[in-house]
Short mmCIF file of C-alpha atoms (C1' of nucleotides) in Angstrom, two decimals:
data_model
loop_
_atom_site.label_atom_id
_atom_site.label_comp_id
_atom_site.label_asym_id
_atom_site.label_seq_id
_atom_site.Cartn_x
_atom_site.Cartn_y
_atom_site.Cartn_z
CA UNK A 1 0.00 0.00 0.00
CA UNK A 2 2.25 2.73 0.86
CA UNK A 3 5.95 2.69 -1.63
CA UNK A 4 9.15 3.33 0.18
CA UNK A 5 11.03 5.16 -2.10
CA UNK A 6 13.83 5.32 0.82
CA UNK A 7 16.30 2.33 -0.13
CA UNK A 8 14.17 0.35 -3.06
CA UNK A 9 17.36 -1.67 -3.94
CA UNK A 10 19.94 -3.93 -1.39
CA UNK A 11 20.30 -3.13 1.97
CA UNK A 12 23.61 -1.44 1.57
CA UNK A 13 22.94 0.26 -1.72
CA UNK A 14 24.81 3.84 -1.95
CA UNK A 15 21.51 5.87 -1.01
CA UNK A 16 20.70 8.58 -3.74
CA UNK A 17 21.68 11.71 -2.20
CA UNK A 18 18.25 12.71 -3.71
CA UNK A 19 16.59 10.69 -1.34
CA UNK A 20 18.50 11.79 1.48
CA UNK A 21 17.43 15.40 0.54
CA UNK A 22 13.39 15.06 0.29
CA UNK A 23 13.48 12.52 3.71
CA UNK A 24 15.47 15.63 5.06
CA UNK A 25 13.27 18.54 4.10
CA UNK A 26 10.30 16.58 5.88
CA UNK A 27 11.91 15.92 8.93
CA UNK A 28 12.80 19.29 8.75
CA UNK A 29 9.47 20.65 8.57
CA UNK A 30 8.38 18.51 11.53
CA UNK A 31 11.79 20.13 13.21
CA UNK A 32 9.60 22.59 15.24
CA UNK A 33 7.54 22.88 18.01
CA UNK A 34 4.93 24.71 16.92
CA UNK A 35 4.59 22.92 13.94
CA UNK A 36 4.31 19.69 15.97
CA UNK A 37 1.64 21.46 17.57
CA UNK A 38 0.09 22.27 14.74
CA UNK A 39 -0.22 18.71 13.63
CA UNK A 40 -1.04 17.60 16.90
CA UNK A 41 -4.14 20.35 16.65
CA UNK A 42 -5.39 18.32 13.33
CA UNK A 43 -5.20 15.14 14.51
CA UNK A 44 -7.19 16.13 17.82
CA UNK A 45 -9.75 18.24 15.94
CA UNK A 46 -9.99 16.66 12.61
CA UNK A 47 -9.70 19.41 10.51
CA UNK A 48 -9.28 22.96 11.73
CA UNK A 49 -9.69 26.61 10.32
CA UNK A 50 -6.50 28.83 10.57
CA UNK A 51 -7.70 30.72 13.71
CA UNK A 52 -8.49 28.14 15.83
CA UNK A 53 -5.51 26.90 15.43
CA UNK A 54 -3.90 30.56 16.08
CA UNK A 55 -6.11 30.11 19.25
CA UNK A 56 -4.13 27.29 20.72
CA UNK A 57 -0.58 29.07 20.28
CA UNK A 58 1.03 31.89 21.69
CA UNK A 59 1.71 32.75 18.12
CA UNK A 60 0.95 35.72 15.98
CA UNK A 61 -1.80 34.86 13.28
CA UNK A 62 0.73 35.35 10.29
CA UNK A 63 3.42 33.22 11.84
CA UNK A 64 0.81 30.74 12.27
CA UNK A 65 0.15 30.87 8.48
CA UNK A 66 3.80 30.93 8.03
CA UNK A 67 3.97 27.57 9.86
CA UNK A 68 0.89 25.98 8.09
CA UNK A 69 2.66 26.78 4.85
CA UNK A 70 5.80 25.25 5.68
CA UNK A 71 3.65 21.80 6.62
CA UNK A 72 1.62 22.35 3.22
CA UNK A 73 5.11 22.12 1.60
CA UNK A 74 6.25 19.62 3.15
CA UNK A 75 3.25 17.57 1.92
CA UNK A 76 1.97 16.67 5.45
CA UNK A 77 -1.06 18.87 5.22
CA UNK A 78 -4.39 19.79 2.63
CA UNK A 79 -5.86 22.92 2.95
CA UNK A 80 -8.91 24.20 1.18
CA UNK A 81 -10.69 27.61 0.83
CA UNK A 82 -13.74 27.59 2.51
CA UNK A 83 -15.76 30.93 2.22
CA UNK A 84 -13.07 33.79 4.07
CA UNK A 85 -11.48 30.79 5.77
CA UNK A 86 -8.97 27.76 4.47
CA UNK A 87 -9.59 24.65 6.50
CA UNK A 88 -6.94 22.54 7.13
CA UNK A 89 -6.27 18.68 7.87
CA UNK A 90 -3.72 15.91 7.76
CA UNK A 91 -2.53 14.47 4.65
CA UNK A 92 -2.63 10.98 6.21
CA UNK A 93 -1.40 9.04 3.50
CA UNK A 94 1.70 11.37 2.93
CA UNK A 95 1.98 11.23 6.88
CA UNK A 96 1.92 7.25 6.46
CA UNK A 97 4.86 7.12 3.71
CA UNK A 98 7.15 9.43 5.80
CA UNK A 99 6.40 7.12 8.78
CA UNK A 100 7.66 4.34 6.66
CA UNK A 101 10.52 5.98 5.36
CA UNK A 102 11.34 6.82 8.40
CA UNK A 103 10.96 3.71 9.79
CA UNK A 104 13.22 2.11 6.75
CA UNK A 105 15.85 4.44 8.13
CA UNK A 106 15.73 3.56 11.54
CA UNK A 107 15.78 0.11 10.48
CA UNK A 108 19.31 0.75 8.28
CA UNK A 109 20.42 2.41 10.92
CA UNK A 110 19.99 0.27 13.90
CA UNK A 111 19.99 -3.00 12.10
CA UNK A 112 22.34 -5.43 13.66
CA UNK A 113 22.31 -5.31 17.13
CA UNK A 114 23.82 -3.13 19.49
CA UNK A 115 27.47 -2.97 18.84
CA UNK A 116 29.37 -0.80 21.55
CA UNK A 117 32.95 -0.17 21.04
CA UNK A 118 33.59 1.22 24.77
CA UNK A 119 32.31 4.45 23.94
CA UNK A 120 32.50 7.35 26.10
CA UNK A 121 31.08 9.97 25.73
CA UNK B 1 13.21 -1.16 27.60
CA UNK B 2 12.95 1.50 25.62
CA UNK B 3 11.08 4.27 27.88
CA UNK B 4 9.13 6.71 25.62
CA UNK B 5 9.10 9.98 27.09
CA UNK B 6 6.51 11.34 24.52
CA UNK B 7 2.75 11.51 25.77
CA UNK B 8 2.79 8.99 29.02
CA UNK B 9 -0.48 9.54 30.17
CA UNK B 10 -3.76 9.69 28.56
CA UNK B 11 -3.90 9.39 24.33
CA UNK B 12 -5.57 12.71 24.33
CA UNK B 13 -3.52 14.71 26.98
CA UNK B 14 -2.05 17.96 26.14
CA UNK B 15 1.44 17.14 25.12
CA UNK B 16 3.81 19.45 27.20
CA UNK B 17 5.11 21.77 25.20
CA UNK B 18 8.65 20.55 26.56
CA UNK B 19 8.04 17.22 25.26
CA UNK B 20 7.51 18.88 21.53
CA UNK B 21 10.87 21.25 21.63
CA UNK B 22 13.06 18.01 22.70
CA UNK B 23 11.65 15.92 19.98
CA UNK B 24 11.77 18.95 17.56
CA UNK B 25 15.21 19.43 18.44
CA UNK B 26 16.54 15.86 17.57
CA UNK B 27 13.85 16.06 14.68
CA UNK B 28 16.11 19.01 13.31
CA UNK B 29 19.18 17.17 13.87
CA UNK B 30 18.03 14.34 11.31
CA UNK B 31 16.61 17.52 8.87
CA UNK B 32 19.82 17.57 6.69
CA UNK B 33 20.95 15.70 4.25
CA UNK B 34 24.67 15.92 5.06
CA UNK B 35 23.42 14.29 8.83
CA UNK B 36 21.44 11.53 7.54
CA UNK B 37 24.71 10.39 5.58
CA UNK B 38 26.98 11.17 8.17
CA UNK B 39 24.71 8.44 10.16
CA UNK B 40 24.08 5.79 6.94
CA UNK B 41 27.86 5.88 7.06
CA UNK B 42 28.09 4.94 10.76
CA UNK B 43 25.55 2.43 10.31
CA UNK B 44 27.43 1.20 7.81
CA UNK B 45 31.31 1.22 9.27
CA UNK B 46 30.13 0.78 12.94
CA UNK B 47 32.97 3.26 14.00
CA UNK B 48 34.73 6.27 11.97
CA UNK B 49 37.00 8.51 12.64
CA UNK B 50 36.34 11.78 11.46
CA UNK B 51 38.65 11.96 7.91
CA UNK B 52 37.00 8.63 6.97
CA UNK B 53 33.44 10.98 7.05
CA UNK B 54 34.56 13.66 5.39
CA UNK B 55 36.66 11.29 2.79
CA UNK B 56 32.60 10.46 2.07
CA UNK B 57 31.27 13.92 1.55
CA UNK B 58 31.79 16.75 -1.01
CA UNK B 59 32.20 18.96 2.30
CA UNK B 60 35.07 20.64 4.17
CA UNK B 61 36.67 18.71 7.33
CA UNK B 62 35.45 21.57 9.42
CA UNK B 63 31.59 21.50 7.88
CA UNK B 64 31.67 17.65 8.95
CA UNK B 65 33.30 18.30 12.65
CA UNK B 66 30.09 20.67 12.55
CA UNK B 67 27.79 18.51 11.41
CA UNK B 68 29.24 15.67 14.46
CA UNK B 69 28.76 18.16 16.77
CA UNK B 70 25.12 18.98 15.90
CA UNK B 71 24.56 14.89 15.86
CA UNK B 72 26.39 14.83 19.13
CA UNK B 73 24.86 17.44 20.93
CA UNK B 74 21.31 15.78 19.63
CA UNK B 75 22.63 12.82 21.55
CA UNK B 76 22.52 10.78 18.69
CA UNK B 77 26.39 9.70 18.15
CA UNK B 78 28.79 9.28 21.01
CA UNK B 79 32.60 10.36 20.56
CA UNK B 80 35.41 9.00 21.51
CA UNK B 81 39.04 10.68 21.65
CA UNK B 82 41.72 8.05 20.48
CA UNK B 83 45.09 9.74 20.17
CA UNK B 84 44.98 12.68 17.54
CA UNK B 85 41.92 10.93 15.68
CA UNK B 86 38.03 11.02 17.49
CA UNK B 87 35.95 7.82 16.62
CA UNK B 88 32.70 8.49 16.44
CA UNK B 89 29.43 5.77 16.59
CA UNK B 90 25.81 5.83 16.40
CA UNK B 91 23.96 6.02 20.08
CA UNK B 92 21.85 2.79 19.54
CA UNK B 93 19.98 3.19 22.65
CA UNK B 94 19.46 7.10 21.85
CA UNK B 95 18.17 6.06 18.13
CA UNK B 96 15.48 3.67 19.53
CA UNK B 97 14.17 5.87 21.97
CA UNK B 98 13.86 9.17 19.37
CA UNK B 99 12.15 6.04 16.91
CA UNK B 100 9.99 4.69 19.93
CA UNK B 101 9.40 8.46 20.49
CA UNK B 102 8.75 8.99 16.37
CA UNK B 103 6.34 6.11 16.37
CA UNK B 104 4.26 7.33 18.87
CA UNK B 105 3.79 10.66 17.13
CA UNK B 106 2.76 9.18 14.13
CA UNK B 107 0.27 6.63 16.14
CA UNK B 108 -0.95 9.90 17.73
CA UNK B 109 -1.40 11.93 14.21
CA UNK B 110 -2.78 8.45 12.04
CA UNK B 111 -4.85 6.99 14.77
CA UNK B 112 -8.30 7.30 13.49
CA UNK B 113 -8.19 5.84 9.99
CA UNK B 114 -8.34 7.79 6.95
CA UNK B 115 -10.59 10.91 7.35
CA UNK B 116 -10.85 12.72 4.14
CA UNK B 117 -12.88 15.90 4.87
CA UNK B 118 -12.73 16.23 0.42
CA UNK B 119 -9.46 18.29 0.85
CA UNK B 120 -8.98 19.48 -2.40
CA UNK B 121 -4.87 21.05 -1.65
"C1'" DA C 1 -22.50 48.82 -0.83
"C1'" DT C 2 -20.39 48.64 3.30
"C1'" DC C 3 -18.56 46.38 7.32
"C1'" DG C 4 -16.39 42.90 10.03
"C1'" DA C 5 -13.99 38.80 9.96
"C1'" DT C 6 -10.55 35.76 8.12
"C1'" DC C 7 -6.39 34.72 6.17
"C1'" DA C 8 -2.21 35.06 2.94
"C1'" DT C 9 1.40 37.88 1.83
"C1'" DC C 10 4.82 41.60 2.26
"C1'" DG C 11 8.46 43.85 4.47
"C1'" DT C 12 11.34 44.02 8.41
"C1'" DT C 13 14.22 42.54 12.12
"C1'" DC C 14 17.03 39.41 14.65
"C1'" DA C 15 18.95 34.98 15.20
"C1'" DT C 16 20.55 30.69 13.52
"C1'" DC C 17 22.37 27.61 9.91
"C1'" DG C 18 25.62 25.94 6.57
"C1'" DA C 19 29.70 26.32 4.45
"C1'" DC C 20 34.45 27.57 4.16
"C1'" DG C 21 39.47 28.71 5.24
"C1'" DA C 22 42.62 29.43 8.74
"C1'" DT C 23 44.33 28.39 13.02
"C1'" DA C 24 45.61 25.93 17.14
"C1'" DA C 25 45.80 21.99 20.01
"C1'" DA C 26 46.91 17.15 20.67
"C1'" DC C 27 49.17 13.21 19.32
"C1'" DG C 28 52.52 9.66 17.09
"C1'" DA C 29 56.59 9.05 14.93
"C1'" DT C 30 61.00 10.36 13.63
"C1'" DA D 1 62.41 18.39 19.79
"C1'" DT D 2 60.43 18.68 15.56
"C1'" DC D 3 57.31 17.35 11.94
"C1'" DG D 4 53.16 15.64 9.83
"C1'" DT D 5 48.55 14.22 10.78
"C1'" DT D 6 44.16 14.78 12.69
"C1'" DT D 7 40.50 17.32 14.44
"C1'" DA D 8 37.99 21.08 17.02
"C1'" DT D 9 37.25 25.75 17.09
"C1'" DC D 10 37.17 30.56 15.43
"C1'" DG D 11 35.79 34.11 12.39
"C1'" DT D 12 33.45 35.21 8.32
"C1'" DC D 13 30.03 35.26 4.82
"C1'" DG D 14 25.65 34.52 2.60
"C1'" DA D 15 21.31 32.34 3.06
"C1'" DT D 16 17.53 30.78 5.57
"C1'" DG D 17 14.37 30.69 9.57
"C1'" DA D 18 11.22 32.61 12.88
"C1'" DA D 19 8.67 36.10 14.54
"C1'" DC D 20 5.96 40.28 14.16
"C1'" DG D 21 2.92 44.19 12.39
"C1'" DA D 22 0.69 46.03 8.55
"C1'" DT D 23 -1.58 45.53 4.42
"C1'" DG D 24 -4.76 43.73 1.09
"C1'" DA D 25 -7.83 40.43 -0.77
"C1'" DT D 26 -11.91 37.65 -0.21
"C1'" DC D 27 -16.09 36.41 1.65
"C1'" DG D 28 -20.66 36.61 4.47
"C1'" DA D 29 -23.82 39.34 6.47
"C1'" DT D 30 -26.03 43.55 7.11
#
DNA sequence: ATCGATCATCGTTCATCGACGATAAACGAT
DNA sequence: ATCGTTTATCGTCGATGAACGATGATCGAT
């Protein structure tokens, strides 16, 4: 259902730069607080209007939008024009294949067991 | 094992606001392309010294000490000083909590199935 | 037709990031 | 003791990020 464009070939493949550039620029976007918020807000309420989102942060209304924007980007989040307001919601299947990818990463990267060579710090 | 930090009580609890800077801060640590190589590298050789990274990446010595430091201070690699040369490695147990941490974000944002409130953008 | 509400965008300001070269410190070997 | 190697740090530069207020466009209701 949901195509892992992270790693498609062998395990150890060199991994297109590429690919290590769009995974980046999403995790980026989800690299702030408020925008975690903001998320957090549309999976809570559904589907939310710009102000009540400005509502739940100590946030200015355009740096709100600013924020919403950046997520729209990203791909995580729809928005649609709804009279004088844009509604908002998850894009849940674009929020599933970044959980995958992510979760190939983590995979790559923690794949055979702990190893510990004595570090220290 | 792994203790996830993220959301202990309730499903719907406000998330302390804490709780989303920490994970946006190690979220923002993985948002660059040059850091999710740097750590598909250490995956890959277990333990590297720091002229064996950069010997990977079209990037100055000094951008790569930079980028170790940012993984580093994320808590994400561990360090260790062998004569002139550091060795760095991945922080396995650091990894699987920020996944375990990941994964319960993305339970959180896709828990009720697929709403589609006809977003058209 | 006007008014109030809503939101995106613009312009600004300050801080941080990303990259680099240069430098200095620490170390092993000569 | 000196030299070459390795790496962290410093200073700089340009670009980007984050925040705000102000503005303007759009819409619903009056």
């Amino acid at each position: 259902m949901i195509d892992p464009p992270f790693l498609p070939a062998g395990d150890d493949a060199a991994p297109d730069p590429a690919a290590f550039t769009a995974l980046a620029d999403r995790l980026r976007a989800l690299g702030h607080p408020a925008r975690l918020a903001v998320l957090h807000t549309l999976a809570r309420e559904n589907r939310c209007v710009c102000g009540e989102i400005v509502r739940e942060l100590p946030l200015a209304q355009s740096t709100v939008s600013q924020h919403l924007k950046v997520l729209g980007e990203a791909g995580l989040i729809r928005s649609r024009a709804e009279g004088a307001r844009t509604a908002y919601c998850l894009d849940h299947a674009a929020l599933a294949a970044l959980r995958a990818e992510i979760h190939a990463v983590f995979d790559l990267l923690l794949r055979q067991g702990a190893n510990e060579p004595a570090a220290e710090s």
